[in-house]
PDB file of C-alpha atoms in Angstrom:
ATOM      1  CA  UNK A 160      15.611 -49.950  65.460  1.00  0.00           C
ATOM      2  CA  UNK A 161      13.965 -51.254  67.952  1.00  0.00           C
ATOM      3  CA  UNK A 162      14.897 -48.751  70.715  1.00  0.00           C
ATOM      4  CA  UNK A 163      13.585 -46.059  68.097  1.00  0.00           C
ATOM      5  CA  UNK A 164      10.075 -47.731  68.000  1.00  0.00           C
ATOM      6  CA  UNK A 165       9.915 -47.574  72.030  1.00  0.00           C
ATOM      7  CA  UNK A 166      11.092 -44.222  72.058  1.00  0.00           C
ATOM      8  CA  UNK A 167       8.139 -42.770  69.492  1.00  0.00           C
ATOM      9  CA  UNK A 168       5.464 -45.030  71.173  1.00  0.00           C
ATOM     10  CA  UNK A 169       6.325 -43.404  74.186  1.00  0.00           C
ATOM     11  CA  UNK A 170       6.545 -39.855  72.752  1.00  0.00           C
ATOM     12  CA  UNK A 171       3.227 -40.046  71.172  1.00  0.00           C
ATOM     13  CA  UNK A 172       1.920 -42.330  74.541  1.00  0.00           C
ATOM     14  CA  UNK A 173       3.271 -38.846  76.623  1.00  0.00           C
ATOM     15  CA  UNK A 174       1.319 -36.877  74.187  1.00  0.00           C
ATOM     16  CA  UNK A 175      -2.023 -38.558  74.553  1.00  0.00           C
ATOM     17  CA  UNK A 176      -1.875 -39.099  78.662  1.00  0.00           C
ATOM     18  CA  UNK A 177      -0.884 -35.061  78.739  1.00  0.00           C
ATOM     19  CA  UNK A 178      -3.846 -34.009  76.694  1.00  0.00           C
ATOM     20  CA  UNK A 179      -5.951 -36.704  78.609  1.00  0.00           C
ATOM     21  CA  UNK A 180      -5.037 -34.853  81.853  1.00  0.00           C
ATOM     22  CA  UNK A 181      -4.890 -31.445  80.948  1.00  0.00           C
ATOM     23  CA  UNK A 182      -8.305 -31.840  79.573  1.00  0.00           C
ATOM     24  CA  UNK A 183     -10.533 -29.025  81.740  1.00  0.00           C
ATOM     25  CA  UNK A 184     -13.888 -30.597  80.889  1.00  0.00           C
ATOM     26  CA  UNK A 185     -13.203 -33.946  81.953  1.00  0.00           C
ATOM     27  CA  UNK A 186     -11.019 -32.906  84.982  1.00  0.00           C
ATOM     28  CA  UNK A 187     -13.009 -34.506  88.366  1.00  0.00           C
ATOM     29  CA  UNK A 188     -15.718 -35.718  86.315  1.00  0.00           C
ATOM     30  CA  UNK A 189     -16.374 -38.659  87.541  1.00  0.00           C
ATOM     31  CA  UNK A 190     -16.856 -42.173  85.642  1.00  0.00           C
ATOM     32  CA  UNK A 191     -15.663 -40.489  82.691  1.00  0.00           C
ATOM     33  CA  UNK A 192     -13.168 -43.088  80.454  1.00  0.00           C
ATOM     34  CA  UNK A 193     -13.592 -41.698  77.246  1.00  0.00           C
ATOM     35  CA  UNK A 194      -9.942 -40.144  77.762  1.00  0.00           C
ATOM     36  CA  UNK A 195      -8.681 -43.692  79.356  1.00  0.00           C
ATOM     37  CA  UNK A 196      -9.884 -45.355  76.182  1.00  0.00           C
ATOM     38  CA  UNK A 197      -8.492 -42.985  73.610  1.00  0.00           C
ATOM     39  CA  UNK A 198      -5.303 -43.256  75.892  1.00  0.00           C
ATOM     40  CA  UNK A 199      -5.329 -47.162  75.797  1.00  0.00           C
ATOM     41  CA  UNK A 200      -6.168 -46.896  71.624  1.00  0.00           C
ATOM     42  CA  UNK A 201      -3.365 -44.885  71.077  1.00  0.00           C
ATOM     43  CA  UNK A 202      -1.032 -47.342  72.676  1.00  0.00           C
ATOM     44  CA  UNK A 203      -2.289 -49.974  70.976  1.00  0.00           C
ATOM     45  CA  UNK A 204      -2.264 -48.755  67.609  1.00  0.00           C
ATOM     46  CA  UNK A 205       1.177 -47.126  68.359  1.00  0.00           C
ATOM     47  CA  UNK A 206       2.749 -50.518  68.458  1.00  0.00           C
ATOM     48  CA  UNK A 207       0.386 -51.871  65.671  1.00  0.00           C
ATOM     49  CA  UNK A 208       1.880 -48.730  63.048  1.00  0.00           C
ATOM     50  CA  UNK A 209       5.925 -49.475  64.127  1.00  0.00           C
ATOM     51  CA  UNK A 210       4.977 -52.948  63.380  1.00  0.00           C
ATOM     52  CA  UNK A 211       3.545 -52.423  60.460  1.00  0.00           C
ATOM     53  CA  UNK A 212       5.606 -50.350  58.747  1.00  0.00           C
ATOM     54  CA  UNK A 213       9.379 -51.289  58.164  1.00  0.00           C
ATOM     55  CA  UNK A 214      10.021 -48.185  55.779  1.00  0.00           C
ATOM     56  CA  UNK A 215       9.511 -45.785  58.627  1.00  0.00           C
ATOM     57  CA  UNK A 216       8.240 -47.114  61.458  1.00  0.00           C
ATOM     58  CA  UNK A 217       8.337 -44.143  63.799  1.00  0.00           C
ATOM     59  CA  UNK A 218       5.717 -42.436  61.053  1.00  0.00           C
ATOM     60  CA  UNK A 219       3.930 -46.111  61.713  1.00  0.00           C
ATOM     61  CA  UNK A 220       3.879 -45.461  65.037  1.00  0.00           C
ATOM     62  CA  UNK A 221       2.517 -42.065  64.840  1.00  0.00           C
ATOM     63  CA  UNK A 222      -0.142 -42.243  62.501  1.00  0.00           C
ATOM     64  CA  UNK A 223      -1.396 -46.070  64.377  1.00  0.00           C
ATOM     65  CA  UNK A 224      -1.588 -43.732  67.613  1.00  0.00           C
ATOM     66  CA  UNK A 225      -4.012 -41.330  66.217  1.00  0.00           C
ATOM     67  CA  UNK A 226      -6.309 -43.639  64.298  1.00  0.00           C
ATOM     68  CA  UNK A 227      -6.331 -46.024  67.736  1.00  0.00           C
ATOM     69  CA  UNK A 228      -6.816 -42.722  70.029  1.00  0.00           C
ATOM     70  CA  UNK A 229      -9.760 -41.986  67.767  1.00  0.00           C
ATOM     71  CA  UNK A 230     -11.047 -45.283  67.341  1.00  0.00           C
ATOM     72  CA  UNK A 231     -10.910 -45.695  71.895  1.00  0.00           C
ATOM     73  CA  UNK A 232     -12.082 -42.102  72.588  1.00  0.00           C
ATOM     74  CA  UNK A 233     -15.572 -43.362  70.019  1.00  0.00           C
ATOM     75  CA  UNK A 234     -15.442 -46.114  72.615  1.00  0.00           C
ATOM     76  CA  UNK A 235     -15.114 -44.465  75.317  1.00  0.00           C
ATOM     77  CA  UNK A 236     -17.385 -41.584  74.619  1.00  0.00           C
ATOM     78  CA  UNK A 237     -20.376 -44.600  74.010  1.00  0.00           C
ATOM     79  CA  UNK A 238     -19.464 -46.357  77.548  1.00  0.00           C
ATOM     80  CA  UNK A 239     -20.028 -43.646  79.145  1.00  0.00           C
ATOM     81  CA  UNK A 240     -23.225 -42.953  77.689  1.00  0.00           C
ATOM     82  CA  UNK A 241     -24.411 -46.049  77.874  1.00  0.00           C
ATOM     83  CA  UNK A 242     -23.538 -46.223  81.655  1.00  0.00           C
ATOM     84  CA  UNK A 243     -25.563 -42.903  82.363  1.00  0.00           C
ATOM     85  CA  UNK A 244     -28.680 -44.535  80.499  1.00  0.00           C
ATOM     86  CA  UNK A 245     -28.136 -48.019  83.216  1.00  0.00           C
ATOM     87  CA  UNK A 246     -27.932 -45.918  85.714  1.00  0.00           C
ATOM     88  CA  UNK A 247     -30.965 -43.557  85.388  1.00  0.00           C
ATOM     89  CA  UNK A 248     -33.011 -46.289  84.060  1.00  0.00           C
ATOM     90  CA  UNK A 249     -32.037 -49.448  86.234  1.00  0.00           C
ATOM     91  CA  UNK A 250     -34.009 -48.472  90.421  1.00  0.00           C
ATOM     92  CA  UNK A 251     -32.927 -51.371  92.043  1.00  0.00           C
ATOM     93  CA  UNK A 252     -29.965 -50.418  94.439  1.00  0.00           C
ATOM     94  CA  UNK A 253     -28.393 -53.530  94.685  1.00  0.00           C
ATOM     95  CA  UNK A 254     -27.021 -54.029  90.934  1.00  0.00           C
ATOM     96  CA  UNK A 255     -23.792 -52.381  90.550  1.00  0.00           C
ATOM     97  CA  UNK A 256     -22.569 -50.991  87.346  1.00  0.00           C
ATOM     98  CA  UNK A 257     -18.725 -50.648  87.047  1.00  0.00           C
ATOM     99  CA  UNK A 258     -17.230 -48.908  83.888  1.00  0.00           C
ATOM    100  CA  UNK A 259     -13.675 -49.866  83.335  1.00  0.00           C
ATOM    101  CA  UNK A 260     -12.944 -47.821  80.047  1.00  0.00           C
ATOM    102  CA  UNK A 261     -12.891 -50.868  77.980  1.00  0.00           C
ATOM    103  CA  UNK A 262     -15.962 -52.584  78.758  1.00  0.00           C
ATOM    104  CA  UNK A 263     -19.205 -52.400  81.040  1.00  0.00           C
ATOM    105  CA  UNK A 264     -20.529 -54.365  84.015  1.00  0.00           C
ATOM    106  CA  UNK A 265     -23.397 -54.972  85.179  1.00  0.00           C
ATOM    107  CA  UNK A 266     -23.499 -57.524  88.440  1.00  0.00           C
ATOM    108  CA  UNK A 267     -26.492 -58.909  89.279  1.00  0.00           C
ATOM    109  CA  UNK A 268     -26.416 -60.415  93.437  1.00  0.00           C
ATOM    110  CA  UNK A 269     -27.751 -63.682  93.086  1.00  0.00           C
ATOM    111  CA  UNK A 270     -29.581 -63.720  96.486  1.00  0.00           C
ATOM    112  CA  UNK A 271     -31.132 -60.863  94.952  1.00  0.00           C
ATOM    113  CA  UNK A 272     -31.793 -62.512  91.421  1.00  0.00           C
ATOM    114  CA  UNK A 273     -32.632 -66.376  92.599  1.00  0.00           C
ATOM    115  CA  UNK A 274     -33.724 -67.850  95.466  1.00  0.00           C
ATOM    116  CA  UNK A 275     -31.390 -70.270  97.089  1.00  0.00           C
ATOM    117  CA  UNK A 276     -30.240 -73.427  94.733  1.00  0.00           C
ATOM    118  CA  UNK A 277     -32.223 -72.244  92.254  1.00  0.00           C
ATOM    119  CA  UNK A 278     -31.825 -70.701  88.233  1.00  0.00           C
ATOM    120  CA  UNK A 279     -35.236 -69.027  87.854  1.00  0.00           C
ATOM    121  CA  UNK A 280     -35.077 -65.823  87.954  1.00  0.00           C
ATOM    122  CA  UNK A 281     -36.677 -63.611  90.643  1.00  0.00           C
ATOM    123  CA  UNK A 282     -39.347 -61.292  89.497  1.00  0.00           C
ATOM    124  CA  UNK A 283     -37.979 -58.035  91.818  1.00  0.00           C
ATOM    125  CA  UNK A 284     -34.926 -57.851  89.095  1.00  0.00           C
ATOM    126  CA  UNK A 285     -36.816 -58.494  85.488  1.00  0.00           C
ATOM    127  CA  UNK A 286     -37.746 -54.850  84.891  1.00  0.00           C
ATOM    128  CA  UNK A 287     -34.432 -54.073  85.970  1.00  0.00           C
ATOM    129  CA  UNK A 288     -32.893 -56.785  83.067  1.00  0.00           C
ATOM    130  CA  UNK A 289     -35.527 -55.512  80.649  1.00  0.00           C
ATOM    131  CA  UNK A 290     -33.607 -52.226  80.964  1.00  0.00           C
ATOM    132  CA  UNK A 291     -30.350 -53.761  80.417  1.00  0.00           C
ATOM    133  CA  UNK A 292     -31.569 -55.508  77.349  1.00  0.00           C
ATOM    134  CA  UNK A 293     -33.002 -52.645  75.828  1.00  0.00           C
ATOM    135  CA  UNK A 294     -30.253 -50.654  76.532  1.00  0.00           C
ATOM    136  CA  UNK A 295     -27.941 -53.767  74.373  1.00  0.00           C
ATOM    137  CA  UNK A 296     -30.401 -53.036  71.337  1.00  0.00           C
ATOM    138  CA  UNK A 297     -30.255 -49.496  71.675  1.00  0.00           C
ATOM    139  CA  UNK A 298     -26.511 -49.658  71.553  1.00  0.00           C
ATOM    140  CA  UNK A 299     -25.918 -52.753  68.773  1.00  0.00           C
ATOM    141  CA  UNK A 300     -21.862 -52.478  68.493  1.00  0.00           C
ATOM    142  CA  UNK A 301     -20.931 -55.279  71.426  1.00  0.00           C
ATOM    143  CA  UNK A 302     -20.923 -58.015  72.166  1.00  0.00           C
ATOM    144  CA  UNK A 303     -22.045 -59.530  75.631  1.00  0.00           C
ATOM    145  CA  UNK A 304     -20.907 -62.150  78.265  1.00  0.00           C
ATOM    146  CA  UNK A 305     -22.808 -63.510  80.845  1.00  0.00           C
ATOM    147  CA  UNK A 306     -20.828 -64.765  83.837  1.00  0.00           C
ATOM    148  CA  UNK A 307     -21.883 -67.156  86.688  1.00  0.00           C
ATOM    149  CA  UNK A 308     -20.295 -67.148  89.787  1.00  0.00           C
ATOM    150  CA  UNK A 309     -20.917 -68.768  93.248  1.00  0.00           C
ATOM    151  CA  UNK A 310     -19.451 -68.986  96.735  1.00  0.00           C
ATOM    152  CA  UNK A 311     -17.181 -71.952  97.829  1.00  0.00           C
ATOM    153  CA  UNK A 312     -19.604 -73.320 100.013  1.00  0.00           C
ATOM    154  CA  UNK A 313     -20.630 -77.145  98.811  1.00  0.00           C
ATOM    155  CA  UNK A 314     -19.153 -79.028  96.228  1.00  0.00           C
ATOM    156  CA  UNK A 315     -17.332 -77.399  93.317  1.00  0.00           C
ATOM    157  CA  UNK A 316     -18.848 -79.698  90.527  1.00  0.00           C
ATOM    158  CA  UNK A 317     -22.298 -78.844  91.610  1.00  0.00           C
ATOM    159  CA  UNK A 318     -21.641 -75.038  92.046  1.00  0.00           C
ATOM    160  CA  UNK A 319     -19.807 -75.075  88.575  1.00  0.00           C
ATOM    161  CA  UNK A 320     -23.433 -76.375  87.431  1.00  0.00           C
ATOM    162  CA  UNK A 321     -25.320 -73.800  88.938  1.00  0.00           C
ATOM    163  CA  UNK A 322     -22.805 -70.900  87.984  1.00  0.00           C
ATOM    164  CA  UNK A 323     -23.812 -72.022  84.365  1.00  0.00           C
ATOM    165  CA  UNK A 324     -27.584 -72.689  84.901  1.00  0.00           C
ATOM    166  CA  UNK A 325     -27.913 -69.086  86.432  1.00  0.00           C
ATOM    167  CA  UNK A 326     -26.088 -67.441  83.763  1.00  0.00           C
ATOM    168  CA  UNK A 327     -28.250 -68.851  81.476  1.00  0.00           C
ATOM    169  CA  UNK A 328     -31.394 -67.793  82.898  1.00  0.00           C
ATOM    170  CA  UNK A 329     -30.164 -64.587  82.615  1.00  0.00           C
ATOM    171  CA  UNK A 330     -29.057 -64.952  79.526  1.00  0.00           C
ATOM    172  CA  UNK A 331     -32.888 -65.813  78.242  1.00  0.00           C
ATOM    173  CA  UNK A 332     -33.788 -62.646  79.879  1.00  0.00           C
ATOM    174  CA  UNK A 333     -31.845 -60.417  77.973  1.00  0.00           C
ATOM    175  CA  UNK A 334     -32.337 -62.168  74.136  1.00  0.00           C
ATOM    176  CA  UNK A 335     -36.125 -62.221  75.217  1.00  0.00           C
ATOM    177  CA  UNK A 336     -35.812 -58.265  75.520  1.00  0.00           C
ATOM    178  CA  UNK A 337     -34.633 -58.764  71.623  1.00  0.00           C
ATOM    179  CA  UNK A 338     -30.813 -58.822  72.104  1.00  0.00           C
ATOM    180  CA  UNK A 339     -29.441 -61.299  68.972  1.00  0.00           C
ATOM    181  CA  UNK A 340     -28.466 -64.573  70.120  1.00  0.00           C
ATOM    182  CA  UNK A 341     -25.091 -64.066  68.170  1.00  0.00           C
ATOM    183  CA  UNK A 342     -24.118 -61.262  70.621  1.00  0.00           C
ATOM    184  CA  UNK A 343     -24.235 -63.053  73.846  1.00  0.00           C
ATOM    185  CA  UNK A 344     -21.851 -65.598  75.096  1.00  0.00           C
ATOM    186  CA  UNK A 345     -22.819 -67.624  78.105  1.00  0.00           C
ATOM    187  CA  UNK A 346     -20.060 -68.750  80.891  1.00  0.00           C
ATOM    188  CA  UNK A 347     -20.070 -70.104  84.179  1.00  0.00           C
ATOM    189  CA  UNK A 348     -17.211 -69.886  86.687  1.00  0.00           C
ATOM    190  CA  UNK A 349     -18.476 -71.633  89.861  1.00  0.00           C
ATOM    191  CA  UNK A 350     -16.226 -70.448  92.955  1.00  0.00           C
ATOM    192  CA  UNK A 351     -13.324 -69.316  90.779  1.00  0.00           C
ATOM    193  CA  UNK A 352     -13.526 -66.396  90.397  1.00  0.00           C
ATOM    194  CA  UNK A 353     -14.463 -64.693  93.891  1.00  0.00           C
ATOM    195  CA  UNK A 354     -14.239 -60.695  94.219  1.00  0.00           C
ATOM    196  CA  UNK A 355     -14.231 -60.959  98.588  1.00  0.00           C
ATOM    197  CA  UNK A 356     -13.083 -63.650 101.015  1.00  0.00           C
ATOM    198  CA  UNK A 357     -15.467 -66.795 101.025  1.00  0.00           C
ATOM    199  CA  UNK A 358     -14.310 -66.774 104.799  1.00  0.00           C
ATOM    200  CA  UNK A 359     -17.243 -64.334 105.880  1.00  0.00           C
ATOM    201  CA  UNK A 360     -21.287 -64.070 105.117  1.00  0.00           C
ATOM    202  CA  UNK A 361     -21.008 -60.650 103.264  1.00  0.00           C
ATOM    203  CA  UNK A 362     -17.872 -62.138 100.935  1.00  0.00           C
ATOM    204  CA  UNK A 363     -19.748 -65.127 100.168  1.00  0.00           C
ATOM    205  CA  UNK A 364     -23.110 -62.611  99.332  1.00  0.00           C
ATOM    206  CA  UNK A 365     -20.502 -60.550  97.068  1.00  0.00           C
ATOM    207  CA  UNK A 366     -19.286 -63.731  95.590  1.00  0.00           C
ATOM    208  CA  UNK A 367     -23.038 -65.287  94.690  1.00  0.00           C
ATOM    209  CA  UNK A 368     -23.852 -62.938  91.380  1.00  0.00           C
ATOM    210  CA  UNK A 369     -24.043 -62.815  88.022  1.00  0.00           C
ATOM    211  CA  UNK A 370     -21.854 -60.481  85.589  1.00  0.00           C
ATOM    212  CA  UNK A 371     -23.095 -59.459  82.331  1.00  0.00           C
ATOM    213  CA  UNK A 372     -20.017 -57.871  80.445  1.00  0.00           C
ATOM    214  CA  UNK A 373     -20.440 -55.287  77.964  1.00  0.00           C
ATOM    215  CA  UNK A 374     -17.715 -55.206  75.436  1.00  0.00           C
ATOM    216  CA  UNK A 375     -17.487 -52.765  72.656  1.00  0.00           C
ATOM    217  CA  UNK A 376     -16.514 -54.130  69.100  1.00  0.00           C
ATOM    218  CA  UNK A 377     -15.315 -50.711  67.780  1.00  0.00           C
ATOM    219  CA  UNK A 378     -16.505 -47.680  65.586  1.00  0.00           C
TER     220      UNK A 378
END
């Protein structure tokens, strides 16, 4: 029984990556997921459907494929409309925006956002964070994280406190541009979470930023 349920997962897995690929609108377009997260829905719901049903599980399976490849390629399809809107509408150069299929983010450099040991945010990004937050309202299904992060330099208690402090102040920006409190969760990481070595300037300026993480909820 159980080999059967790997075997359809994987048949109807096969089916959805082929028609992801074969796909001749999509092909070379690039920052595209919608196929990635109708891909990553199907697989999910796959196993969900031969979990779920003992009478014929393969059928499970099947019909848990197409409901999550629907369900992920709604997803998809609103990242990456979403991300064209940040990107046309956000002018500062130095806030990236990376689309992983499942989720949005938006870093923020700190050197850019604060000035050094301090959680007030700089005026040169609050247009930009305007943006972002009316780009949260205009698309209500998510829910948000905001993630500190420093460099290793100092003390690790203190740049735990500052990783939280900054996130915050971000944070206030966003729910000021009228995103619901409920939506937005608030973290800080401190040094441990770095992206580049902490051995060089420019890894410890990629590791000073801010995250916010978009997060779709579903259809």
């Amino acid at each position: 029984m159980i080999q059967m349920k790997l075997t359809t997962a994987a048949i109807v897995a096969a089916g959805l990556g082929l028609t992801a690929c074969t796909d001749p609108a999509t092909i070379g377009t690039p920052g595209s997921k919608t196929q990635n997260g109708a891909l990553i829905g199907g697989l999910i719901g796959a196993g969900v459907g031969a979990a779920a049903n003992d009478s014929d599980r393969g059928l499970g399976a099947v019909t848990g494929a197409l409901v999550g490849a629907a369900a992920g390629s709604v997803i998809g399809n609103q990242l990456d409309a979403q991300e064209r809107e940040l990107r046309q509408s956000i002018s500062n150069d130095g806030i990236s925006i990376v689309n992983t299929g499942d989720r949005l983010i938006v870093s923020l450099p700190n050197d850019l956002t604060f000035a050094t040991d301090s959680a007030a945010v700089s005026p040169a990004v609050r247009s930009d964070l305007n943006k972002v937050a009316s780009s949260l309202v205009r698309y209500p299904n998510s829910q948000v994280q905001v993630i500190g992060h420093t460099d290793s330099d100092g003390d690790a208690g203190y740049n735990q406190g500052l990783s939280e402090r900054r996130a915050n102040a971000v944070a206030d920006q966003i729910q000021a541009g009228g995103v619901p409190y409920n939506r937005v969760q608030i973290i800080g990481r401190g040094e441990s979470q770095p992206v580049a070595s902490n051995l060089t300037a420019e890894g410890k300026a990629r590791n000073r930023r801010v995250e916010i993480v978009v997060i779709p909820q579903g259809a």
